[in-house]
Each structure stands twice: as structure tokens, then as C-alpha cells.
Amino acid sequence: MSTGSSSRERILARIRTAVADAPDVPEAARDYRDTHIPDDGVIDLLAENLADYRAIVHRTDAEGLPAVIARLLTERGTRTVLVPPLLPASWLSATGSGIIRVDDEPEATAQELDAVDSVVTGCALAIAETGTLVLDAGPDQGRRRITLVPDHHICVVRTSDQVVASVPRAIPLLDPTRPLTWISGPSATSDIELNRVEGVHGPRTLEVVLVDD
């Protein structure tokens, strides 16, 4: 046995001896509040907090969604848009022929992804109290890297079943075995002088479309 392992065992043995006669630890209380807002206020709070994090928020219904996405891509000057494998076809049905759809390919390099102008995805959940989008690589979201490399991300959120009030309410609904990406606004960082720089670790521009079904 190495010296390191021996020292570790001696320390652990002392700890076990010290707590051998200690009383059982009472179970932690779990009856605390898991949110601080009424259910009918979550959508407005989500929109407010997303905007506070410098995301650009849009509201529409399911019928108007294709036109909104087409307008956002056109206003951005998008020539190529990256899409996950099972993004609903209707979402891009109003997009003109001048915008080329790029399918996510496993062999695509970071350089190829960086050359794409925009990416459109869905999400797993959105959290109102923190203004956070959660992606889990679902079929309408694709792999994590396609939302981290392109400079412009349009994320669609269904307000009827994808918005929760708080993190405690979100956790039980998420699968911890999936690759979860938590997004609060566009990518940003600051240097030692607190100068904010956007687009370092992900999209420089995040647009969120809240869809009322």
C-alpha cells in the first residue's frame, strides 16, 4: 500500500471512531416553498428575465411561428440556417429560398458550424425565475455543439407545457443522464476590468420565441 493510501485510511479510521457514538442525523425537511411566484405570472416573468439577460424575446402563437422565424432570419441577413434532425418542418415553412437549410451532420467540424449564420432549435424547459432555457439534446434541439458554435440562436419555447416557475420545479422533469445545457442569455464573459464581451463561449445573439398554443 502506498503512503498516500495508508494516510487516507488512517484519517478515515479516526473519523469513523469519532462519529461512532454520534446520534442519527435527522432527515432534512423538504416542505419548503419551491417557487415564489403565482402560476399565472410565470410567462411574463420568464419574458422579463430573458430580456434582463439581453436575450431578444418575441411572442406569437403556433400559427404565426413560421412567419416570425422567417422574419428574424431575414432581418439578421441569414444565408444559412442550421437545423436539428427532427425540427418540425412547419417552423421553417415560411423561410424564403434565399436561406439555405443546413442539416446537422455528425462529421461536421467546428469550422463548418462556425460558418453557419444561424441555428433554430426547440428546448426542453424554460425557467421563469432565472430566465433560463434548458436544452437536453432532444430531437428538436440536436447536439449541444450546434447551439454553442453559431453566432445566432433562435430558440422556440411552448408556453403551455415547457415553462416552469423555478429550478426546484424543473429538476424533477429533467433526465440527468442527458447532456443538459443551461442558457441564461447570450454568451458573455468579463475581463479583470469587468468589460463585458459577448459571444466567447456561445452565440452572441439569442432570440427566444415564446409560442402560446
CSV table of N, CA and C in Angstrom, one decimal, residues 13-131:
chain,number,residue,atom,x,y,z
A,13,ALA,N,-10.2,6.2,9.4
A,13,ALA,CA,-10.5,5.4,10.6
A,13,ALA,C,-10.7,6.3,11.8
A,14,ARG,N,-10.0,7.4,11.9
A,14,ARG,CA,-10.2,8.3,13.0
A,14,ARG,C,-11.5,9.0,13.0
A,15,ILE,N,-12.0,9.3,11.7
A,15,ILE,CA,-13.3,9.9,11.6
A,15,ILE,C,-14.4,8.9,12.0
A,16,ARG,N,-14.3,7.6,11.6
A,16,ARG,CA,-15.2,6.6,12.0
A,16,ARG,C,-15.3,6.5,13.5
A,17,THR,N,-14.1,6.5,14.1
A,17,THR,CA,-14.1,6.3,15.6
A,17,THR,C,-14.8,7.5,16.3
A,18,ALA,N,-14.5,8.7,15.7
A,18,ALA,CA,-15.0,9.9,16.3
A,18,ALA,C,-16.5,10.0,16.2
A,19,VAL,N,-17.1,9.5,15.2
A,19,VAL,CA,-18.6,9.6,15.0
A,19,VAL,C,-19.3,8.3,15.3
A,20,ALA,N,-18.6,7.3,15.9
A,20,ALA,CA,-19.3,6.0,16.1
A,20,ALA,C,-20.5,6.1,17.1
A,21,ASP,N,-20.4,7.0,18.1
A,21,ASP,CA,-21.5,7.1,19.0
A,21,ASP,C,-22.3,8.3,18.8
A,22,ALA,N,-22.2,9.0,17.6
A,22,ALA,CA,-23.0,10.2,17.3
A,22,ALA,C,-24.4,9.8,17.1
A,23,PRO,N,-25.4,10.6,17.4
A,23,PRO,CA,-26.8,10.3,17.2
A,23,PRO,C,-27.1,10.4,15.7
A,24,ASP,N,-28.1,9.7,15.3
A,24,ASP,CA,-28.5,9.7,13.9
A,24,ASP,C,-28.9,11.1,13.4
A,25,VAL,N,-28.5,11.4,12.2
A,25,VAL,CA,-28.8,12.8,11.7
A,25,VAL,C,-30.3,12.8,11.3
A,26,PRO,N,-31.0,13.8,11.8
A,26,PRO,CA,-32.5,13.8,11.4
A,26,PRO,C,-32.6,14.1,9.9
A,27,GLU,N,-33.7,13.6,9.3
A,27,GLU,CA,-33.9,13.8,7.9
A,27,GLU,C,-34.2,15.3,7.6
A,28,ALA,N,-33.6,15.8,6.5
A,28,ALA,CA,-33.8,17.2,6.2
A,28,ALA,C,-35.2,17.5,5.8
A,29,ALA,N,-35.7,18.6,6.3
A,29,ALA,CA,-37.1,19.0,5.9
A,29,ALA,C,-37.2,19.3,4.5
A,30,ARG,N,-38.2,18.9,3.8
A,30,ARG,CA,-38.4,19.1,2.4
A,30,ARG,C,-39.7,19.8,2.1
A,31,ASP,N,-40.2,20.5,3.1
A,31,ASP,CA,-41.5,21.1,3.0
A,31,ASP,C,-41.4,22.6,2.7
A,32,TYR,N,-40.2,23.0,2.2
A,32,TYR,CA,-40.0,24.4,1.8
A,32,TYR,C,-40.7,24.8,0.5
A,33,ARG,N,-40.9,26.1,0.3
A,33,ARG,CA,-41.6,26.6,-0.9
A,33,ARG,C,-40.6,26.3,-2.1
A,34,ASP,N,-41.2,25.9,-3.2
A,34,ASP,CA,-40.4,25.6,-4.4
A,34,ASP,C,-40.5,26.7,-5.4
A,35,THR,N,-41.3,27.7,-5.1
A,35,THR,CA,-41.4,28.9,-6.0
A,35,THR,C,-41.9,30.1,-5.3
A,36,HIS,N,-41.7,31.2,-5.8
A,36,HIS,CA,-42.1,32.5,-5.2
A,36,HIS,C,-43.0,33.3,-6.0
A,37,ILE,N,-43.6,32.7,-7.0
A,37,ILE,CA,-44.5,33.5,-7.9
A,37,ILE,C,-45.7,32.6,-8.2
A,38,PRO,N,-46.9,33.3,-8.4
A,38,PRO,CA,-48.1,32.5,-8.8
A,38,PRO,C,-48.0,31.9,-10.2
A,39,ASP,N,-48.7,30.8,-10.4
A,39,ASP,CA,-48.6,30.1,-11.7
A,39,ASP,C,-49.0,31.0,-12.8
A,40,ASP,N,-49.9,32.0,-12.6
A,40,ASP,CA,-50.4,32.8,-13.8
A,40,ASP,C,-49.4,33.9,-14.1
A,41,GLY,N,-48.2,34.0,-13.4
A,41,GLY,CA,-47.3,35.0,-13.7
A,41,GLY,C,-46.0,34.5,-14.3
A,42,VAL,N,-45.9,33.2,-14.5
A,42,VAL,CA,-44.6,32.7,-15.0
A,42,VAL,C,-44.2,33.1,-16.4
A,43,ILE,N,-45.1,33.2,-17.3
A,43,ILE,CA,-44.8,33.6,-18.7
A,43,ILE,C,-44.2,35.0,-18.7
A,44,ASP,N,-44.9,35.9,-18.1
A,44,ASP,CA,-44.4,37.3,-18.1
A,44,ASP,C,-43.1,37.4,-17.4
A,45,LEU,N,-42.9,36.7,-16.3
A,45,LEU,CA,-41.6,36.8,-15.6
A,45,LEU,C,-40.5,36.2,-16.4
A,46,LEU,N,-40.8,35.1,-17.1
A,46,LEU,CA,-39.8,34.5,-18.0
A,46,LEU,C,-39.4,35.5,-19.0
A,47,ALA,N,-40.3,36.2,-19.7
A,47,ALA,CA,-40.0,37.1,-20.7
A,47,ALA,C,-39.2,38.3,-20.1
A,48,GLU,N,-39.5,38.7,-18.9
A,48,GLU,CA,-38.8,39.8,-18.3
A,48,GLU,C,-37.4,39.4,-18.0
A,49,ASN,N,-37.2,38.2,-17.4
A,49,ASN,CA,-35.8,37.8,-17.0
A,49,ASN,C,-35.0,37.5,-18.2
A,50,LEU,N,-35.6,36.9,-19.3
A,50,LEU,CA,-34.8,36.7,-20.5
A,50,LEU,C,-34.3,38.0,-21.1
A,51,ALA,N,-35.1,39.0,-21.1
A,51,ALA,CA,-34.7,40.3,-21.6
A,51,ALA,C,-33.7,40.9,-20.7
A,52,ASP,N,-33.8,40.7,-19.4
A,52,ASP,CA,-32.8,41.2,-18.5
A,52,ASP,C,-31.4,40.6,-18.8
A,53,TYR,N,-31.4,39.4,-19.3
A,53,TYR,CA,-30.1,38.8,-19.6
A,53,TYR,C,-29.7,39.1,-21.0
A,54,ARG,N,-30.4,40.0,-21.7
A,54,ARG,CA,-30.1,40.5,-23.0
A,54,ARG,C,-30.4,39.5,-24.1
A,55,ALA,N,-31.3,38.6,-23.8
A,55,ALA,CA,-32.0,37.8,-24.9
A,55,ALA,C,-33.0,38.7,-25.5
A,56,ILE,N,-33.3,38.5,-26.8
A,56,ILE,CA,-34.4,39.2,-27.5
A,56,ILE,C,-35.6,38.3,-27.5
A,57,VAL,N,-36.7,38.8,-26.9
A,57,VAL,CA,-37.9,38.0,-26.7
A,57,VAL,C,-39.0,38.4,-27.7
A,58,HIS,N,-39.6,37.3,-28.3
A,58,HIS,CA,-40.8,37.5,-29.2
A,58,HIS,C,-41.9,36.7,-28.7
A,59,ARG,N,-43.1,37.2,-29.0
A,59,ARG,CA,-44.3,36.4,-28.6
A,59,ARG,C,-45.2,36.2,-29.9
A,60,THR,N,-45.7,35.0,-30.0
A,60,THR,CA,-46.6,34.6,-31.1
A,60,THR,C,-47.4,33.4,-30.7
A,61,ASP,N,-48.2,32.9,-31.7
A,61,ASP,CA,-48.9,31.7,-31.5
A,61,ASP,C,-48.4,30.7,-32.5
A,62,ALA,N,-48.9,29.5,-32.4
A,62,ALA,CA,-48.4,28.4,-33.2
A,62,ALA,C,-48.6,28.7,-34.7
A,63,GLU,N,-49.7,29.3,-35.1
A,63,GLU,CA,-49.9,29.7,-36.5
A,63,GLU,C,-48.9,30.7,-37.0
A,64,GLY,N,-48.6,31.7,-36.1
A,64,GLY,CA,-47.7,32.7,-36.5
A,64,GLY,C,-46.2,32.4,-36.4
A,65,LEU,N,-45.9,31.3,-35.8
A,65,LEU,CA,-44.4,31.0,-35.6
A,65,LEU,C,-43.6,30.9,-36.9
A,66,PRO,N,-44.0,30.2,-38.0
A,66,PRO,CA,-43.2,30.2,-39.2
A,66,PRO,C,-42.9,31.6,-39.7
A,67,ALA,N,-43.8,32.5,-39.7
A,67,ALA,CA,-43.6,33.9,-40.2
A,67,ALA,C,-42.6,34.6,-39.3
A,68,VAL,N,-42.7,34.4,-38.0
A,68,VAL,CA,-41.8,35.1,-37.0
A,68,VAL,C,-40.3,34.6,-37.3
A,69,ILE,N,-40.2,33.3,-37.4
A,69,ILE,CA,-38.8,32.7,-37.6
A,69,ILE,C,-38.3,33.3,-39.0
A,70,ALA,N,-39.1,33.3,-40.0
A,70,ALA,CA,-38.7,33.8,-41.3
A,70,ALA,C,-38.2,35.2,-41.2
A,71,ARG,N,-39.0,36.0,-40.5
A,71,ARG,CA,-38.7,37.4,-40.3
A,71,ARG,C,-37.4,37.6,-39.6
A,72,LEU,N,-37.2,36.9,-38.5
A,72,LEU,CA,-35.9,37.0,-37.7
A,72,LEU,C,-34.7,36.6,-38.5
A,73,LEU,N,-34.8,35.6,-39.3
A,73,LEU,CA,-33.7,35.2,-40.2
A,73,LEU,C,-33.4,36.2,-41.2
A,74,THR,N,-34.5,36.8,-41.8
A,74,THR,CA,-34.3,37.8,-42.9
A,74,THR,C,-33.7,39.0,-42.3
A,75,GLU,N,-34.2,39.5,-41.2
A,75,GLU,CA,-33.6,40.7,-40.5
A,75,GLU,C,-32.2,40.5,-40.1
A,76,ARG,N,-31.8,39.3,-39.8
A,76,ARG,CA,-30.4,39.0,-39.4
A,76,ARG,C,-29.5,39.0,-40.6
A,77,GLY,N,-30.1,38.8,-41.8
A,77,GLY,CA,-29.3,38.7,-43.0
A,77,GLY,C,-28.7,37.3,-43.1
A,78,THR,N,-29.5,36.3,-42.6
A,78,THR,CA,-29.0,34.9,-42.6
A,78,THR,C,-29.1,34.3,-44.0
A,79,ARG,N,-28.0,33.7,-44.4
A,79,ARG,CA,-27.9,33.0,-45.6
A,79,ARG,C,-28.0,31.5,-45.4
A,80,THR,N,-27.5,31.0,-44.3
A,80,THR,CA,-27.6,29.5,-44.0
A,80,THR,C,-28.1,29.4,-42.5
A,81,VAL,N,-29.0,28.4,-42.4
A,81,VAL,CA,-29.5,28.1,-41.0
A,81,VAL,C,-29.4,26.7,-40.7
A,82,LEU,N,-28.8,26.4,-39.6
A,82,LEU,CA,-28.6,25.0,-39.1
A,82,LEU,C,-29.8,24.5,-38.4
A,83,VAL,N,-30.2,23.3,-38.6
A,83,VAL,CA,-31.4,22.7,-38.0
A,83,VAL,C,-31.2,21.3,-37.5
A,84,PRO,N,-31.7,21.0,-36.3
A,84,PRO,CA,-31.6,19.7,-35.7
A,84,PRO,C,-32.3,18.7,-36.6
A,85,PRO,N,-32.1,17.4,-36.4
A,85,PRO,CA,-32.6,16.4,-37.3
A,85,PRO,C,-34.2,16.3,-37.4
A,86,LEU,N,-34.8,16.6,-36.2
A,86,LEU,CA,-36.3,16.4,-36.2
A,86,LEU,C,-37.0,17.7,-35.8
A,87,LEU,N,-36.4,18.9,-36.3
A,87,LEU,CA,-37.1,20.1,-36.1
A,87,LEU,C,-38.4,20.1,-36.9
A,88,PRO,N,-39.5,20.5,-36.3
A,88,PRO,CA,-40.8,20.5,-37.0
A,88,PRO,C,-40.7,21.2,-38.3
A,89,ALA,N,-41.0,20.6,-39.4
A,89,ALA,CA,-40.9,21.2,-40.8
A,89,ALA,C,-41.6,22.5,-40.9
A,90,SER,N,-42.8,22.6,-40.2
A,90,SER,CA,-43.6,23.8,-40.3
A,90,SER,C,-42.9,25.1,-39.8
A,91,TRP,N,-41.9,24.9,-38.9
A,91,TRP,CA,-41.2,26.1,-38.3
A,91,TRP,C,-40.5,26.9,-39.4
A,92,LEU,N,-40.0,26.2,-40.4
A,92,LEU,CA,-39.2,26.9,-41.4
A,92,LEU,C,-40.0,27.0,-42.7
A,93,SER,N,-41.3,26.7,-42.7
A,93,SER,CA,-42.1,26.7,-43.9
A,93,SER,C,-42.3,28.0,-44.6
A,94,ALA,N,-42.1,29.1,-43.8
A,94,ALA,CA,-42.2,30.4,-44.4
A,94,ALA,C,-40.9,31.0,-44.8
A,95,THR,N,-39.8,30.3,-44.6
A,95,THR,CA,-38.5,30.8,-44.9
A,95,THR,C,-38.3,30.8,-46.4
A,96,GLY,N,-37.8,31.9,-47.0
A,96,GLY,CA,-37.6,32.0,-48.4
A,96,GLY,C,-36.5,31.1,-48.9
A,97,SER,N,-36.5,31.0,-50.2
A,97,SER,CA,-35.5,30.1,-50.9
A,97,SER,C,-34.1,30.7,-50.8
A,98,GLY,N,-34.0,31.9,-50.5
A,98,GLY,CA,-32.6,32.5,-50.4
A,98,GLY,C,-31.9,32.1,-49.1
A,99,ILE,N,-32.5,31.4,-48.2
A,99,ILE,CA,-31.9,30.9,-47.0
A,99,ILE,C,-31.7,29.4,-47.1
A,100,ILE,N,-30.5,29.0,-47.1
A,100,ILE,CA,-30.2,27.6,-47.3
A,100,ILE,C,-30.2,26.8,-45.9
A,101,ARG,N,-31.0,25.7,-45.9
A,101,ARG,CA,-31.1,24.9,-44.7
A,101,ARG,C,-29.9,24.0,-44.7
A,102,VAL,N,-29.2,23.9,-43.5
A,102,VAL,CA,-28.1,23.1,-43.3
A,102,VAL,C,-28.4,22.0,-42.2
A,103,ASP,N,-28.4,20.8,-42.6
A,103,ASP,CA,-28.7,19.7,-41.7
A,103,ASP,C,-27.5,19.4,-40.8
A,104,ASP,N,-27.7,19.1,-39.5
A,104,ASP,CA,-26.6,18.8,-38.6
A,104,ASP,C,-26.1,17.4,-39.0
A,105,GLU,N,-24.8,17.4,-39.4
A,105,GLU,CA,-24.1,16.1,-39.7
A,105,GLU,C,-23.1,15.8,-38.7
A,106,PRO,N,-23.0,14.5,-38.2
A,106,PRO,CA,-22.1,14.1,-37.2
A,106,PRO,C,-20.6,14.4,-37.5
A,107,GLU,N,-20.3,14.4,-38.8
A,107,GLU,CA,-18.9,14.7,-39.2
A,107,GLU,C,-18.6,16.1,-39.4
A,108,ALA,N,-19.6,17.0,-39.2
A,108,ALA,CA,-19.3,18.5,-39.4
A,108,ALA,C,-18.3,19.0,-38.4
A,109,THR,N,-17.4,19.7,-38.9
A,109,THR,CA,-16.3,20.3,-38.0
A,109,THR,C,-16.7,21.6,-37.3
A,110,ALA,N,-16.0,22.0,-36.3
A,110,ALA,CA,-16.3,23.3,-35.7
A,110,ALA,C,-16.2,24.4,-36.6
A,111,GLN,N,-15.3,24.3,-37.6
A,111,GLN,CA,-15.1,25.4,-38.6
A,111,GLN,C,-16.3,25.5,-39.5
A,112,GLU,N,-16.9,24.3,-39.8
A,112,GLU,CA,-18.1,24.3,-40.7
A,112,GLU,C,-19.3,24.8,-39.9
A,113,LEU,N,-19.4,24.5,-38.7
A,113,LEU,CA,-20.5,25.0,-37.8
A,113,LEU,C,-20.4,26.5,-37.7
A,114,ASP,N,-19.1,27.0,-37.5
A,114,ASP,CA,-18.9,28.4,-37.3
A,114,ASP,C,-19.3,29.2,-38.5
A,115,ALA,N,-19.2,28.6,-39.7
A,115,ALA,CA,-19.6,29.3,-40.9
A,115,ALA,C,-21.1,29.4,-41.1
A,116,VAL,N,-21.9,28.7,-40.3
A,116,VAL,CA,-23.3,28.8,-40.4
A,116,VAL,C,-23.8,30.1,-39.8
A,117,ASP,N,-24.7,30.8,-40.4
A,117,ASP,CA,-25.2,32.1,-39.8
A,117,ASP,C,-26.1,32.0,-38.6
A,118,SER,N,-27.0,31.0,-38.6
A,118,SER,CA,-28.0,30.9,-37.6
A,118,SER,C,-28.3,29.5,-37.3
A,119,VAL,N,-28.9,29.2,-36.1
A,119,VAL,CA,-29.4,27.9,-35.7
A,119,VAL,C,-30.8,28.1,-35.1
A,120,VAL,N,-31.7,27.2,-35.4
A,120,VAL,CA,-33.1,27.2,-34.9
A,120,VAL,C,-33.3,25.9,-34.1
A,121,THR,N,-33.7,26.0,-32.9
A,121,THR,CA,-34.0,24.8,-32.1
A,121,THR,C,-35.2,25.0,-31.2
A,122,GLY,N,-35.7,23.9,-30.6
A,122,GLY,CA,-36.6,24.0,-29.5
A,122,GLY,C,-35.9,23.9,-28.2
A,123,CYS,N,-36.6,23.6,-27.2
A,123,CYS,CA,-35.9,23.4,-25.9
A,123,CYS,C,-36.6,22.4,-25.1
A,124,ALA,N,-36.0,22.0,-23.9
A,124,ALA,CA,-36.7,21.0,-23.0
A,124,ALA,C,-37.6,21.7,-22.0
A,125,LEU,N,-37.0,22.8,-21.4
A,125,LEU,CA,-37.8,23.6,-20.4
A,125,LEU,C,-37.3,25.0,-20.5
A,126,ALA,N,-38.1,25.9,-19.9
A,126,ALA,CA,-37.6,27.3,-19.6
A,126,ALA,C,-38.1,27.6,-18.2
A,127,ILE,N,-37.2,28.3,-17.5
A,127,ILE,CA,-37.4,28.6,-16.0
A,127,ILE,C,-37.6,30.1,-15.8
A,128,ALA,N,-38.7,30.4,-15.3
A,128,ALA,CA,-39.1,31.8,-15.2
A,128,ALA,C,-38.3,32.6,-14.3
A,129,GLU,N,-38.1,32.1,-13.1
A,129,GLU,CA,-37.4,32.9,-12.0
A,129,GLU,C,-36.0,33.2,-12.3
A,130,THR,N,-35.4,32.4,-13.2
A,130,THR,CA,-34.0,32.6,-13.5
A,130,THR,C,-33.7,33.0,-15.0
A,131,GLY,N,-34.8,33.1,-15.7
A,131,GLY,CA,-34.7,33.4,-17.2
A,131,GLY,C,-33.8,32.4,-17.9
